[in-house]
Coordinates of C-alpha atoms in Angstrom, one line a residue:
X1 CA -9.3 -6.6 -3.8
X2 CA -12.6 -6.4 -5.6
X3 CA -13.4 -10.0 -8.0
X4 CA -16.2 -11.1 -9.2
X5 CA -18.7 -13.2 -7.2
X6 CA -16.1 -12.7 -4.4
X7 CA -16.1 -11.2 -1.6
X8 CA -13.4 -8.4 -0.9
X9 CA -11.7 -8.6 2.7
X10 CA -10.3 -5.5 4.4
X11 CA -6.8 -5.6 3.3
X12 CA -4.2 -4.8 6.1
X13 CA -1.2 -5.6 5.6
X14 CA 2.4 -4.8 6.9
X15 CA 4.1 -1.7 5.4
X16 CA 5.7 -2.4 1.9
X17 CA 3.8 -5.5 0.9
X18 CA 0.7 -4.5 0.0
X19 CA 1.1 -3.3 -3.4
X20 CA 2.8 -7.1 -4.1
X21 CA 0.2 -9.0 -2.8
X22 CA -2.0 -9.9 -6.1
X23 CA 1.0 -10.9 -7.5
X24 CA 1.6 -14.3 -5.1
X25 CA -0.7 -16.9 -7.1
X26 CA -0.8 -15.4 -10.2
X27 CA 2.2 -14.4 -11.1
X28 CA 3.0 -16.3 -14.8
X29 CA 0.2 -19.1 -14.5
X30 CA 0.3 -21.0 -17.5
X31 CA 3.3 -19.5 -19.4
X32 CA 3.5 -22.8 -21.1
X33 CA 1.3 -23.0 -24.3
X34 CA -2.5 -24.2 -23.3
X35 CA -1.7 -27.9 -24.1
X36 CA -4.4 -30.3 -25.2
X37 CA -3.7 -32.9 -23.2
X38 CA -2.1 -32.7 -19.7
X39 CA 1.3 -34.1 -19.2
X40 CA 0.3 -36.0 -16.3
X41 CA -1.7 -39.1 -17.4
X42 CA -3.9 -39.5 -14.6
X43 CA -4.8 -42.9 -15.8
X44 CA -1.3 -44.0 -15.4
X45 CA -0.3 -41.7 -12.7
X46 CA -3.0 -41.2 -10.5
X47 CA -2.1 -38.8 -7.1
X48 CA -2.3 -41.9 -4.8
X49 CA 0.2 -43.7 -7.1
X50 CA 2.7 -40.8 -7.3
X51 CA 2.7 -39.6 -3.9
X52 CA 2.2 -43.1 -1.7
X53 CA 5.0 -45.0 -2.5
X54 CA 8.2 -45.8 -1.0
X55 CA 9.0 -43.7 2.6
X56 CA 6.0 -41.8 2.0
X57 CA 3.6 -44.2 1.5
X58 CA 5.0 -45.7 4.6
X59 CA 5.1 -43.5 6.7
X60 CA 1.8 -42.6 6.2
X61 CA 0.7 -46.1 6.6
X62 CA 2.4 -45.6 10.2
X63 CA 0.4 -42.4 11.1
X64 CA -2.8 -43.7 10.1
X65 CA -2.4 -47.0 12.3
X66 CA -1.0 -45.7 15.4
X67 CA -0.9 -42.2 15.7
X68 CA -2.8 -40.8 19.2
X69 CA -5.8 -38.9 17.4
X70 CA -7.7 -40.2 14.2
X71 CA -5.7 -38.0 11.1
X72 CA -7.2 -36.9 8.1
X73 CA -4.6 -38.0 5.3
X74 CA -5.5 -36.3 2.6
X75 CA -4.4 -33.2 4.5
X76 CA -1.0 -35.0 5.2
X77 CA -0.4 -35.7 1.3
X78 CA -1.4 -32.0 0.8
X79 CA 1.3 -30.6 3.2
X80 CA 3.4 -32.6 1.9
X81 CA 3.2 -31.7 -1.6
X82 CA 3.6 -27.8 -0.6
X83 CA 6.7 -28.8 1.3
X84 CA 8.3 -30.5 -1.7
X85 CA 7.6 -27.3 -3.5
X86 CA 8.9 -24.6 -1.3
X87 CA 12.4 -26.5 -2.0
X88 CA 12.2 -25.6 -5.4
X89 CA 11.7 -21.9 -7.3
X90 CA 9.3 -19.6 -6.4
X91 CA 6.8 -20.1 -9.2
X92 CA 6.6 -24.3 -8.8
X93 CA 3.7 -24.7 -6.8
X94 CA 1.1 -27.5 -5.4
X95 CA -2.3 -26.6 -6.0
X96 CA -5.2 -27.3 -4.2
X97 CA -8.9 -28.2 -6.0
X98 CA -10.3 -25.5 -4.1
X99 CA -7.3 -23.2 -5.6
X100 CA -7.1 -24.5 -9.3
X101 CA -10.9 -23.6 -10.0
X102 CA -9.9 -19.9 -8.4
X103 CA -7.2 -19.1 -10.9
X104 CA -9.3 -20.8 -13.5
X105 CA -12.3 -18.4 -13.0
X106 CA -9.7 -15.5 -14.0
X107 CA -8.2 -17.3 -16.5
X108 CA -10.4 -19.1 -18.8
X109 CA -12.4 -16.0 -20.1
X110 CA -15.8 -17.5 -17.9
X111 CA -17.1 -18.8 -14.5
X112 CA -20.3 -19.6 -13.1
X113 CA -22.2 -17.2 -11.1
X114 CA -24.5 -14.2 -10.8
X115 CA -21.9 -11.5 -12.1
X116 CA -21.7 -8.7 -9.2
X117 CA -18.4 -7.6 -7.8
X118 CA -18.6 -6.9 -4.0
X119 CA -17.0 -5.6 -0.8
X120 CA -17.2 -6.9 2.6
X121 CA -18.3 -4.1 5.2
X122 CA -19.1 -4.5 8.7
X123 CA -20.1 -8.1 7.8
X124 CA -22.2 -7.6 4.9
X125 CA -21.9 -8.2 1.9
X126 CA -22.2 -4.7 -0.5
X127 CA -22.4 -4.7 -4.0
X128 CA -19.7 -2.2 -5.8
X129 CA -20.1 -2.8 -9.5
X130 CA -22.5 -5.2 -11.7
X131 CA -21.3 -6.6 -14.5
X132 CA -23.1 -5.8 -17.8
X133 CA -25.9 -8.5 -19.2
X134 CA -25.1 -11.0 -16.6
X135 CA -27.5 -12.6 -14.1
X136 CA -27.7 -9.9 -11.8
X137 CA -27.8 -7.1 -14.2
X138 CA -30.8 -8.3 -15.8
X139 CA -32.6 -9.1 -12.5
X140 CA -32.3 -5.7 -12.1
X141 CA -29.7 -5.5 -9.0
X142 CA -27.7 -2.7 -8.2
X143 CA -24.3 -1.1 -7.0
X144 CA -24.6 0.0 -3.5
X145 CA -27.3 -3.1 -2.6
X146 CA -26.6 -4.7 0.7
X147 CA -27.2 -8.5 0.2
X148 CA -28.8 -9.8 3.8
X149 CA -29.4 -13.6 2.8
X150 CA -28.5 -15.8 0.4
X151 CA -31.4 -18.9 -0.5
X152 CA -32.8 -17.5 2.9
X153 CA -29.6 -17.5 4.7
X154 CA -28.9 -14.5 6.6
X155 CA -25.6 -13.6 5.9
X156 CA -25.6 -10.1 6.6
X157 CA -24.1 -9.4 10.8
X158 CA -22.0 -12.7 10.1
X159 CA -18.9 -13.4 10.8
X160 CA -18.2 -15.5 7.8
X161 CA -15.7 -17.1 5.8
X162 CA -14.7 -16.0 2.2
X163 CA -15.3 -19.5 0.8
X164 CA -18.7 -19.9 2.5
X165 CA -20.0 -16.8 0.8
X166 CA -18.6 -18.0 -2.8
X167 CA -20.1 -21.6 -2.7
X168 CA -23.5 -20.0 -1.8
X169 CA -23.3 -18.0 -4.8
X170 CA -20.9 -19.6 -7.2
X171 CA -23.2 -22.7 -8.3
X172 CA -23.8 -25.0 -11.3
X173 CA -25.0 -23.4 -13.8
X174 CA -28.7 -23.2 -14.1
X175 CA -29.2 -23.2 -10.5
X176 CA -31.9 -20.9 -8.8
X177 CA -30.4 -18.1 -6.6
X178 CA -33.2 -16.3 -3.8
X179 CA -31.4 -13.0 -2.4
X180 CA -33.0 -10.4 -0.3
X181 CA -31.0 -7.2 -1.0
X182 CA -31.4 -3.2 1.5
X183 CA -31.5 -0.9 -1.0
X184 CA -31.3 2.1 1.0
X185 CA -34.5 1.1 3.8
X186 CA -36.7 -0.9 1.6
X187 CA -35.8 -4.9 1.5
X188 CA -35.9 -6.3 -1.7
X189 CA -36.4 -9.8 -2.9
X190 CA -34.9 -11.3 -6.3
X191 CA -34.6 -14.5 -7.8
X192 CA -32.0 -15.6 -10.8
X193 CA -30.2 -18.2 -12.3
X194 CA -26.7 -18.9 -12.2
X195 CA -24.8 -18.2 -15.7
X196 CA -21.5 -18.5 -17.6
X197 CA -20.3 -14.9 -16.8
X198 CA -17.4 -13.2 -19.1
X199 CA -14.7 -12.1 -17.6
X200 CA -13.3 -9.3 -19.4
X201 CA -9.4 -9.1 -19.5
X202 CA -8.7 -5.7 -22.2
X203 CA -10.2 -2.3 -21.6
X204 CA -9.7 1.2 -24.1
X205 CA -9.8 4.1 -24.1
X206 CA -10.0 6.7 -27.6
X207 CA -7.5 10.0 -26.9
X208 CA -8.8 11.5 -29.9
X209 CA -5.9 14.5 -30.3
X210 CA -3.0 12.3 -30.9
X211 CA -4.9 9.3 -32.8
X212 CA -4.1 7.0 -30.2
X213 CA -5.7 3.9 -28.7
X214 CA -5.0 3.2 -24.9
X215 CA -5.2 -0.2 -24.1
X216 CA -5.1 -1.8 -20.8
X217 CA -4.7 -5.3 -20.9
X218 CA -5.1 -6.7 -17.2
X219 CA -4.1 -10.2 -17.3
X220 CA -3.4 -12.5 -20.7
X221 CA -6.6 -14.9 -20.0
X222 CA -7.6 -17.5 -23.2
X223 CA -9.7 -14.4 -24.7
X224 CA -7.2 -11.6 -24.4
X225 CA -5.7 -11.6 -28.0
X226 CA -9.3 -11.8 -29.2
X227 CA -10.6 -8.7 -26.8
X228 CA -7.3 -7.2 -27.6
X229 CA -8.2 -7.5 -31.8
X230 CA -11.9 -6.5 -31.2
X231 CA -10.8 -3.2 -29.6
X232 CA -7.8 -2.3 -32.0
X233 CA -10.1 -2.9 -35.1
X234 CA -13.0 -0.6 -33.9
X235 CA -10.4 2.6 -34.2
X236 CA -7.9 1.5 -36.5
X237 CA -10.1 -0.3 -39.4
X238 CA -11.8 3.2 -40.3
X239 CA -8.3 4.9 -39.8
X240 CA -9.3 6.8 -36.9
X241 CA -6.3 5.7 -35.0
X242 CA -2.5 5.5 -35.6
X243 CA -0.7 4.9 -32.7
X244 CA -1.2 2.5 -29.7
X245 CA -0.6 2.9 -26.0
X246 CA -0.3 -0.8 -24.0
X247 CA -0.9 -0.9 -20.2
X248 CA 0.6 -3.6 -18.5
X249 CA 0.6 -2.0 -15.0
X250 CA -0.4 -4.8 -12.5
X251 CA -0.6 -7.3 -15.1
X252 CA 0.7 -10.6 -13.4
X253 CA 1.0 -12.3 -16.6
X254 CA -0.9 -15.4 -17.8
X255 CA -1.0 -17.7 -21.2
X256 CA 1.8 -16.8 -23.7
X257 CA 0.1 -17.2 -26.7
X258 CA -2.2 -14.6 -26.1
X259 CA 0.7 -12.5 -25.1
X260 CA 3.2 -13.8 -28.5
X261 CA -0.3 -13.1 -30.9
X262 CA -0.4 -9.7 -29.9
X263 CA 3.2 -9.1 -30.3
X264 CA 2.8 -10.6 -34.2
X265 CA 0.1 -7.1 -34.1
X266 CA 3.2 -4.9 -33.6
X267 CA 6.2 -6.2 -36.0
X268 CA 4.8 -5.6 -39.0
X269 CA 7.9 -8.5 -40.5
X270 CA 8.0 -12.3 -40.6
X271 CA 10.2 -14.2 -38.5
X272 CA 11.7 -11.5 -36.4
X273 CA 12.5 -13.4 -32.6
X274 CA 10.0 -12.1 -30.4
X275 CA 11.7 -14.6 -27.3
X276 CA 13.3 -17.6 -26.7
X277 CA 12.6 -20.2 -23.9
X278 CA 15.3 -23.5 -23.1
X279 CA 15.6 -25.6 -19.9
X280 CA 17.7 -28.0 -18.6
X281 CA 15.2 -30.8 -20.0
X282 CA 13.4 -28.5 -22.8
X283 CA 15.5 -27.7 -26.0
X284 CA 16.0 -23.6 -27.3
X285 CA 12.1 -22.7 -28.5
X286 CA 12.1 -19.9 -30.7
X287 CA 8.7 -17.7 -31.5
X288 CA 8.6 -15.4 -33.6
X289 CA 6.3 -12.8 -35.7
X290 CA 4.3 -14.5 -38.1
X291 CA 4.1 -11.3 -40.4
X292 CA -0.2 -11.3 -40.4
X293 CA 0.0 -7.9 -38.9
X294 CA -4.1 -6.7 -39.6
X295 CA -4.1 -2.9 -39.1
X296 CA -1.0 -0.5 -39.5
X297 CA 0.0 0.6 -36.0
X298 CA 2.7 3.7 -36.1
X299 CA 3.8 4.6 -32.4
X300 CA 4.0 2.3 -29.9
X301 CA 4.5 3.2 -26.3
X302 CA 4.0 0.2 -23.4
X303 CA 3.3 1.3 -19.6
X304 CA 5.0 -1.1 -17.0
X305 CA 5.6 -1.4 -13.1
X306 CA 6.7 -3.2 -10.4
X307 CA 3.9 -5.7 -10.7
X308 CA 4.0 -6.2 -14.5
X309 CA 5.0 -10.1 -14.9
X310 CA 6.2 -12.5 -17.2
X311 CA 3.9 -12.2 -20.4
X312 CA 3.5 -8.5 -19.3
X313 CA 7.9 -8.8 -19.9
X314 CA 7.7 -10.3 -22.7
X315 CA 5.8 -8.1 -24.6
X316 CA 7.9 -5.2 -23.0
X317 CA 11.0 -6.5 -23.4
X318 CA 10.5 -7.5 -27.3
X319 CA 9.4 -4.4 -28.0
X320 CA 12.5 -2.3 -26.2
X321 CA 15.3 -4.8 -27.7
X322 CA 13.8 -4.4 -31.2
X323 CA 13.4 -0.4 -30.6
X324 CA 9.7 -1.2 -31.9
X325 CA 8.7 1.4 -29.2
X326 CA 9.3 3.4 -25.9
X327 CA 9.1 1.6 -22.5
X328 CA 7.5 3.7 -19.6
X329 CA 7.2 3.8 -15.9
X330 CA 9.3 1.3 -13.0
X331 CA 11.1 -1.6 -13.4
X332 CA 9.2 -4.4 -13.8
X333 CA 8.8 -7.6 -11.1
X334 CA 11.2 -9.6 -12.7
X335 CA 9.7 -13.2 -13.5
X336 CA 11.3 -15.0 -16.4
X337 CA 10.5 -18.8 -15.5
X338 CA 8.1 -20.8 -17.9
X339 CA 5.4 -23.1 -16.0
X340 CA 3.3 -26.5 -17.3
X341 CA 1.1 -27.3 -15.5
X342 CA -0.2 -30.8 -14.9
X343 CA -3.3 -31.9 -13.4
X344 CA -4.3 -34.2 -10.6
X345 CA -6.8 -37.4 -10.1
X346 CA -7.7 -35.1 -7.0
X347 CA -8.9 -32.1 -9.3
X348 CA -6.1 -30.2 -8.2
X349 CA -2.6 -29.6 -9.9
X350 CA 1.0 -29.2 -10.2
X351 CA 2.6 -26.4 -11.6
X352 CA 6.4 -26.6 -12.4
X353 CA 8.7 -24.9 -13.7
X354 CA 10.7 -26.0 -17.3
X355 CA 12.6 -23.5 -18.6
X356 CA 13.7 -19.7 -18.7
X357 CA 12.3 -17.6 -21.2
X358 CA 14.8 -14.9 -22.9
X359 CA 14.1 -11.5 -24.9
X360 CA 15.7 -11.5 -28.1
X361 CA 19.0 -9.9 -26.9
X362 CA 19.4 -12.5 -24.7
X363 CA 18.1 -11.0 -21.3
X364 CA 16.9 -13.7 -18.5
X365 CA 15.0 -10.7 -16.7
X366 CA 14.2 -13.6 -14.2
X367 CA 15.1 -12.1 -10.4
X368 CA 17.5 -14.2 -8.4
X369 CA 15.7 -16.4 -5.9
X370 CA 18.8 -18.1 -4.2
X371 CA 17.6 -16.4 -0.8
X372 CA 13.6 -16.7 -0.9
X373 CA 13.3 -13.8 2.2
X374 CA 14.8 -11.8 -0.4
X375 CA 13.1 -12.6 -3.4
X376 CA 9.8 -12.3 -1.3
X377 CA 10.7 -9.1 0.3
X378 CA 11.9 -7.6 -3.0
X379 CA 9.1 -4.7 -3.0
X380 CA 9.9 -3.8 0.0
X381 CA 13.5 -3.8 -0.9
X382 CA 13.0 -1.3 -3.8
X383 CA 11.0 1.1 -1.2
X384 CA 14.0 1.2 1.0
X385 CA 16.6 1.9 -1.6
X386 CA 15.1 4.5 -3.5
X387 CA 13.9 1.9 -6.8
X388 CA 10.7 3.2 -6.9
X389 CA 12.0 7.1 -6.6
X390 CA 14.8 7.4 -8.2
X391 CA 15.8 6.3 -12.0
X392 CA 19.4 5.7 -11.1
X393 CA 18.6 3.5 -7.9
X394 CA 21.4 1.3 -6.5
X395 CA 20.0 -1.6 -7.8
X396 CA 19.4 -0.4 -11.2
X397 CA 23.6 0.4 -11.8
X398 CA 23.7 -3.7 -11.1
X399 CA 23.4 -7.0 -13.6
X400 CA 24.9 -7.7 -16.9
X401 CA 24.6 -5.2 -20.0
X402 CA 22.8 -6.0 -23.3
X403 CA 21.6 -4.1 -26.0
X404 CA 19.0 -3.7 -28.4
X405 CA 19.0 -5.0 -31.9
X406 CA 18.6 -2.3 -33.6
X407 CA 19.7 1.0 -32.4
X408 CA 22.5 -0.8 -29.9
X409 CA 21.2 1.4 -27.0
X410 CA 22.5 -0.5 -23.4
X411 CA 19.7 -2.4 -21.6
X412 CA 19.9 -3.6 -17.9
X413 CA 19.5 -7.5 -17.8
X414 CA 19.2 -6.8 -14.0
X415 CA 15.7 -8.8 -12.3
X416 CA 13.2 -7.1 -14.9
X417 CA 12.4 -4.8 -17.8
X418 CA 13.9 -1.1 -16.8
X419 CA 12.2 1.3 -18.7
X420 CA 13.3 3.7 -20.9
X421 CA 11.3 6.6 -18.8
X422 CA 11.0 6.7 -15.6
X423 CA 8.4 7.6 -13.9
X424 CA 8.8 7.1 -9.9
X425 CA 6.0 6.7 -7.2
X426 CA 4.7 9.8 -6.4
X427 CA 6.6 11.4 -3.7
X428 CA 3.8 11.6 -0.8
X429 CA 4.5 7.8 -0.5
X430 CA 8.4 8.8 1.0
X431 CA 6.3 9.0 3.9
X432 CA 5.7 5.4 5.1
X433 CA 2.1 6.4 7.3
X434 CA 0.7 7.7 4.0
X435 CA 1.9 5.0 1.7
X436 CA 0.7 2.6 4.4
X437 CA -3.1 4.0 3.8
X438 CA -3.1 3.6 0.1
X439 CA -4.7 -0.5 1.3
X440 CA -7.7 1.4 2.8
X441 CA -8.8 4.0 0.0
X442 CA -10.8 1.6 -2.2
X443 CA -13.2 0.6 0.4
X444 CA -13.0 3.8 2.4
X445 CA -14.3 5.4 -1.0
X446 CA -16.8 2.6 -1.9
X447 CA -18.3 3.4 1.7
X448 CA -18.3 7.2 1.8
X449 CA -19.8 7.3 -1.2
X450 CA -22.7 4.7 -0.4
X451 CA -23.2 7.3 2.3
X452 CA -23.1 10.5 0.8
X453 CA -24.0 9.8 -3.1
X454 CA -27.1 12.0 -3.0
X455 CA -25.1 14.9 -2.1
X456 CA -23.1 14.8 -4.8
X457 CA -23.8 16.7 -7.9
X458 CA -25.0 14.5 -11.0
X459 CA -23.8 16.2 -13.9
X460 CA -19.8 17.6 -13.2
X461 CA -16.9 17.5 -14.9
X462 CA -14.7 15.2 -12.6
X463 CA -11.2 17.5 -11.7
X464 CA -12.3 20.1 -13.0
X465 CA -15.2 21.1 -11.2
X466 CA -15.8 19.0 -8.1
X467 CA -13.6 19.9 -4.6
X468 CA -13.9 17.2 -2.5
X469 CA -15.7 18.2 0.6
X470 CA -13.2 19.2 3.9
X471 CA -15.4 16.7 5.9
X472 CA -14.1 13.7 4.3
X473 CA -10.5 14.1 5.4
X474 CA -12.0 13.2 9.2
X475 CA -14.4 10.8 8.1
X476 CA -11.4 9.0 6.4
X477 CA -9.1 9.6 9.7
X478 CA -11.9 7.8 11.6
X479 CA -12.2 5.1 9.3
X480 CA -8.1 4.4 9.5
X481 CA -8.1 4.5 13.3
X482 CA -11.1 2.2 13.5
X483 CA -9.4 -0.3 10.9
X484 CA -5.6 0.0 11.9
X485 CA -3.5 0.6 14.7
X486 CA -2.5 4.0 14.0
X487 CA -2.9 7.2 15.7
X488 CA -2.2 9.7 13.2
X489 CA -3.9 13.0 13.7
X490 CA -4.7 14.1 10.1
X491 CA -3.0 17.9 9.5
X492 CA -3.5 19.9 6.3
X493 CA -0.2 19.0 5.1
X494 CA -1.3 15.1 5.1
X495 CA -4.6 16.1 3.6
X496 CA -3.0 17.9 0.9
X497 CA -0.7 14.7 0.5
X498 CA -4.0 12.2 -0.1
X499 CA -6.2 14.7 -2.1
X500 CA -5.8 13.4 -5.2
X501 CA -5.7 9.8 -4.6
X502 CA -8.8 10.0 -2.6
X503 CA -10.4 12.1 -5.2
X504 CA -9.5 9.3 -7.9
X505 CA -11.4 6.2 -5.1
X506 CA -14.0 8.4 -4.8
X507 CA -14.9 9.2 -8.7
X508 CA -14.6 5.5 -9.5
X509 CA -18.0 4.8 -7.5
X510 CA -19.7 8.1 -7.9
X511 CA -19.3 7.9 -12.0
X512 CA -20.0 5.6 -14.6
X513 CA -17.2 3.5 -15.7
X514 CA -17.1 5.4 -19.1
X515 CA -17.1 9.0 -17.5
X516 CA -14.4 7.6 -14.9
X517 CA -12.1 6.3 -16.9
X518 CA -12.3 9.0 -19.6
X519 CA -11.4 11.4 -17.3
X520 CA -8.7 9.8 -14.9
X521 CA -6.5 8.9 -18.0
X522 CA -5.8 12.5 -18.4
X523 CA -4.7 12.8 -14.6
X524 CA -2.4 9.7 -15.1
X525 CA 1.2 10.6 -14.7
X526 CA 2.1 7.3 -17.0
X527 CA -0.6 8.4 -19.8
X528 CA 0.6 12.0 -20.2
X529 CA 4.2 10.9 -20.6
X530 CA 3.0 8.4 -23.3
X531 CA 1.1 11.2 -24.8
X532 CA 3.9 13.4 -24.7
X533 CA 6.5 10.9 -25.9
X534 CA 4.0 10.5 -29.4
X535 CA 3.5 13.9 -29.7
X536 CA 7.0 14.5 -30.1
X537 CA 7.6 11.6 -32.2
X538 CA 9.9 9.8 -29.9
X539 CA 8.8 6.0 -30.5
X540 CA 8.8 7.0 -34.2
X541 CA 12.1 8.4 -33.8
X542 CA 13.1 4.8 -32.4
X543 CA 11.1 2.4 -34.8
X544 CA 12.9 4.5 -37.6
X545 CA 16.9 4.9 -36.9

């Protein structure tokens, strides 16, 4: 899990839940409009007023005067808000200072810092990717640069924490940053400031044959609708696009404006119900299209999976009940609970959940959490059962029926948005060893080729051209066995099974991001059936009826 400024730990997790596990903290933050004040005054309601009165306040009182050992009880008010919380839904949560400002450097469009994305390796700190104009790109730092101190602390050889790497790097703004990088053998020393750094949310890609404009949008941050608008007028203002591809894969979800404004960019008509939200405490709140639609967009197809959440729904699930467009890959993760979130004297906050959202058929495609060991294990769940391999799973034939507004087609209200093409895992993960290696193929890549990048040609067309040498499948057997417990003995039929996964890790840090990306949309199982969906009119077909 590469992020910027952060440092990426080796990720080895059980079998089945590591494809879920970005999902956990940031699955629908702030659904709830961005208010402009908090609904917490803190003046009024400060954290020592709302959490130390009555039993708690005295039995806190009690600890601190006569428990054994001296208690820190800060610590004790901060258990006990996560307690309170894990009695409630899944998505109502108790967060931590340290926490809020994480989720807040993802959400907010900026953070502070020098603007490199890194991995961990064998306790030191590599650079992957720099990001474009910020502090470290214009010093002049570069992927594949080992950082070995940090304002002439070693860090490199260290066994150090996550959150001791960030706070050396993710200062105040303005403040003076001294790293020594290995750049291959020769040590180099560079100084910079730390800056407001963008994060970017929307990335696009032009397919020129079909007209079509591939959009991947990977969370709904407070600049997405803008990105989203900056990207859709470069090809559509001068006509050179007429249709529009949406990828929500992975996309946990985020602010739901941002997800509502784009929505107004596909129905072309006013007032037409893009969702509904209502709580026990929060009366029905309609939005709908506000009919300012800026640029003519013909076919629409939206790619989802089983980690496309809450705004990520939304959009897919207004656009398949209104038959605005086609609906493409797994059922998606099935969150439909709308969060405010309040903040804290203690520069933390509370995030709780007010209401349901609905599509406009009706559909709460919110998961049922009665049994939280299921709710949390439900990846795992649609492994087992066939979900992610077969259209017509088990779970699929269950929940109540619905049906679009338009065409009257029959849509599952079952725990997420089912598309209307499937397009399943790819069969090599059957086999649970393989899919348990996918975790490892980011950083094995990253490694092999900071290794072996001087072997590899410069100028090649990506799958076209370029075999991936037979030494790599050992090198990458060696790597699993030194990271894992496993004692697989890689055979050609397992080779065959990783090739072009591997391949794909590999290309992302041997090519530019531009080169990369233009190529591995055309390998993308999702993408082609998009493609071939427009080509043959099919959302057309739809959008018209």
């Amino acid at each position: 899990m590469k992020q910027e400024d952060k440092v990426s730990y080796k990720i080895i997790q059980p079998l089945l839940l590591s494809a879920c596990i970005a999902i956990g903290m940031m699955v629908g933050y702030k659904m709830n409009e961005k208010p402009e004040n908090s609904l917490v005054d803190v003046s009024d309601y400060p954290l020592d007023s709302m959490m130390m009165t009555g039993r708690v306040e005295e039995l806190i009182r009690f600890i601190e005067s006569k428990y054994v050992t001296k208690i820190n009880s800060n610590e004790l008010i901060e258990t006990a808000l996560t307690a309170v919380f894990e009695k409630l839904d899944p998505h109502s949560m108790y967060l931590s200072p340290e926490e809020l400002e994480e989720v807040n450097d993802q959400m907010d469009g900026a953070y502070n810092g020098i603007g490199i994305e890194n991995f961990l390796i064998d306790d030191t700190v590599n650079i992957s990717s720099v990001i474009q104009n910020g502090p470290a790109d214009k010093a002049g730092l570069r992927a594949f640069d080992k950082i070995i101190s940090i304002n002439d602390q070693v860090v490199a050889g260290k066994s150090m924490e996550y959150s001791e790497i960030r706070s050396l790097l993710n200062q105040e703004k303005g403040t003076k940053i001294q790293l020594t990088v290995l750049r291959g053998k020769k040590v180099v020393p560079y100084s910079l400031s730390v800056d407001e750094v963008p994060v970017r949310t929307v990335v696009s890609e032009f397919i020129p044959d079909i007209k079509t404009v591939l959009i991947r949008i990977e969370r709904f941050g407070s600049n997405t609708y803008k990105e989203f608008m900056e990207d859709v007028e470069k090809y559509f203002a001068n006509n050179s696009a007429h249709h529009l591809i949406i990828d929500l894969r992975d996309n946990p979800g985020g602010f739901l404006p941002e997800a509502t404004n784009i929505l107004c960019q596909i129905f072309e008509e006013k007032d037409k119900l893009l969702l509904y939200t209502e709580g026990r405490n929060s009366k029905k709140n309609e939005y709908k299209s506000n009919g300012k639609r800026f640029f003519k967009v013909d076919q629409v197809a939206v790619l989802i999976d089983e980690n496309s959440a809450s705004a990520s729904e939304i959009i897919a699930g207004a656009i398949q009940d209104w038959d605005r467009g086609v609906i493409i890959g797994r059922r998606s993760y099935g969150k439909g609970l709308v969060q405010e979130q309040y903040n804290l004297t203690n520069g933390g906050a509370i995030r709780l959940t007010v209401a349901r959202y609905y599509t406009p058929s009706g559909r709460s495609i919110q998961r049922d959490y009665a049994d939280r060991d299921t709710y949390d294990g439900d990846f795992g769940e649609r492994y087992r059962n066939g979900d992610l391999f077969h259209k017509d799973s088990i779970s699929n034939k269950n929940g109540d029926k619905y049906y679009t507004q338009i065409l009257r087609r029959e849509v599952s209200g079952f725990g997420g948005i089912t598309p209307d093409i499937f397009i399943p895992l790819d069969s090599v993960y059957k086999d649970e060893q393989i899919f348990g290696y996918k975790s490892f193929l980011s950083e094995f890549a990253f490694k092999y080729v900071s290794l072996h990048r001087n072997e590899i040609p410069d100028k090649i067309k990506l799958f076209n051209e370029w075999k991936l040498p037979a030494s790599i499948y050992r090198e990458f057997e060696g790597y699993i066995k030194t990271h894992s417990d496993s004692t697989t003995v890689f055979n050609e039929v397992t080779v065959k099974k990783l090739e072009r996964e591997l391949k794909s890790n590999v290309a992302r840090y041997m090519f530019d991001k531009k080169t990369y990306q233009a190529n591995e949309i055309l390998q993308d199982e999702f993408v082609i059936s998009a493609i071939r969906a427009i080509k043959e009119n099919k959302t057309t077909a739809l959008k018209n009826k």
